Coordinates of C-alpha atoms and ligand atoms in Angstrom, one line a residue:
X1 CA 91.6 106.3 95.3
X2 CA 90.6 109.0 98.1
X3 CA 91.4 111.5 95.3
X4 CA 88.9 110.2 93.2
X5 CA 86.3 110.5 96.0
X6 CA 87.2 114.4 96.6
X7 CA 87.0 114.5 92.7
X8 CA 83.2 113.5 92.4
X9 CA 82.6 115.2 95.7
X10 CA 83.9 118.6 93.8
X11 CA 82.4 117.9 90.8
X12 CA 78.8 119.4 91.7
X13 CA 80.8 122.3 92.6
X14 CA 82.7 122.3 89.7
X15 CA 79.5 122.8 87.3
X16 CA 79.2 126.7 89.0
X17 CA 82.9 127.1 88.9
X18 CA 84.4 128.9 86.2
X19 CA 88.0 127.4 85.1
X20 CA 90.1 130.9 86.2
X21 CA 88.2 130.4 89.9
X22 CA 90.8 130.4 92.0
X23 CA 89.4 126.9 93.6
X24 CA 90.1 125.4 90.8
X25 CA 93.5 123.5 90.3
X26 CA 95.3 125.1 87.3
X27 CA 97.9 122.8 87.0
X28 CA 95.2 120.1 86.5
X29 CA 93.3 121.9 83.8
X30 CA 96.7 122.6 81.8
X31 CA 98.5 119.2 82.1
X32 CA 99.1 117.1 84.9
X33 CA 98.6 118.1 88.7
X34 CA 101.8 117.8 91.0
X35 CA 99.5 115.8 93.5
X36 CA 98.6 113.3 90.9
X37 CA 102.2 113.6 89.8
X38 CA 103.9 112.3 92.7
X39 CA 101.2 110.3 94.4
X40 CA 102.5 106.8 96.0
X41 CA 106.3 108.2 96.1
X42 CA 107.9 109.7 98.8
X43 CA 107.1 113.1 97.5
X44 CA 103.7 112.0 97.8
X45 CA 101.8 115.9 98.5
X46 CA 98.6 114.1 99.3
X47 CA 95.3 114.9 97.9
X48 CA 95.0 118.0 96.0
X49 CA 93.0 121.0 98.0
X50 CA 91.6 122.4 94.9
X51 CA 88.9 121.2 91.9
X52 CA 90.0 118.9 89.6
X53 CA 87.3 118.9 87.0
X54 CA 87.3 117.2 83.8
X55 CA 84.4 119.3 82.4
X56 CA 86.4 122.7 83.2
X57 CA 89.6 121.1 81.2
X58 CA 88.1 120.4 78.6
X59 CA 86.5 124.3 78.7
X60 CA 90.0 125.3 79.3
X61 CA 91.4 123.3 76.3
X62 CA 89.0 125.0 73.9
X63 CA 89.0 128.7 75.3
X64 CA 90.8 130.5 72.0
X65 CA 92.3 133.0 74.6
X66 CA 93.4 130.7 77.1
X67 CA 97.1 131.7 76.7
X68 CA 96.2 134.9 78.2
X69 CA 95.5 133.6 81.5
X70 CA 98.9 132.7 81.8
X71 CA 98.3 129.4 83.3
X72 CA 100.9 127.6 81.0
X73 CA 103.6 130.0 82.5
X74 CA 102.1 129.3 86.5
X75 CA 102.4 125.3 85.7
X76 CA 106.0 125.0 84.5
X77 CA 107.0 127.4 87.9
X78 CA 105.2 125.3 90.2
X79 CA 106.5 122.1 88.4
X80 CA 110.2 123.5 88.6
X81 CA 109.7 124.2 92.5
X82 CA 108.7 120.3 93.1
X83 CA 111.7 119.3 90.7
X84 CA 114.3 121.3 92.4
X85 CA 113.1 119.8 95.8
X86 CA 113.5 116.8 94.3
X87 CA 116.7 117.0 93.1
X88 CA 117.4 118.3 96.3
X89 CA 116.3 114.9 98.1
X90 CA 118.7 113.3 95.6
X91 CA 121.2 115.5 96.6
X92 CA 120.7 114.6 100.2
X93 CA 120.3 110.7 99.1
X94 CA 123.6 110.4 97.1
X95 CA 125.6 112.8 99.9
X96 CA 124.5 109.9 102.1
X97 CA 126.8 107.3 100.4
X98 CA 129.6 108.3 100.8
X99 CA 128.9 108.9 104.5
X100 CA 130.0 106.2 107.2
X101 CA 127.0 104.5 109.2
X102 CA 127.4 106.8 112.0
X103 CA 126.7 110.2 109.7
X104 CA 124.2 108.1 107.8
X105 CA 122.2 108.0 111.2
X106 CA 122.7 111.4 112.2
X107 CA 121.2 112.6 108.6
X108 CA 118.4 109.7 108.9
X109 CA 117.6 111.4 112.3
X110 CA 117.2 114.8 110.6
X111 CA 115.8 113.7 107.8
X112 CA 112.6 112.0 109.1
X113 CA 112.1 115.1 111.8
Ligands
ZN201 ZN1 95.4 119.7 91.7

């Protein structure tokens, strides 16, 4: 995957970086990133910008203090933002069905703008 490539590519990077740079991806180093999350869906974000590194989760995972950098709290709001959109697209998707053909393609129009 092209991720994967970017990944290796940040890497050699990564060994200067220190886990609370703000280059590096926070969501990766406390669970799972919302790029990784969604990837081959339609909510597919596309490559993460920031570093992914294995090596600074795992420096992450041990830091005693690592509640204090408040990451844990940062993850769950950026998760709930991509779940309400989401659930917002489901909105959109079920309003659609009870819509006759002729709404239907005035909301597909919209839609894929
Ligand atoms: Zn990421």
């Amino acid at each position: 995957m092209g991720e994967q490539l970017m990944g290796v590519g940040a890497s050699s990077r990564a060994s200067q970086l220190s886990f609370t740079d703000p280059k590096v991806c926070r969501s990766f180093l406390v669970g799972t990133c919302p790029h990784d999350l969604f990837t081959n869906t339609k909510q597919d974000l596309g490559p993460c910008p920031k570093v992914h590194s294995e090596q600074l989760k795992t420096e992450y995972e041990n830091d005693k203090d690592k509640a204090k950098h408040g990451f844990d709290y940062d993850y769950m709001r950026d998760l709930q933002k991509y779940i309400e959109e989401c659930n917002r697209r489901i909105d959109v998707a079920q309003r659609r069905l009870e819509k006759t053909p002729d709404e239907i393609r005035q909301t597909n129009a919209l839609v894929s703008n």
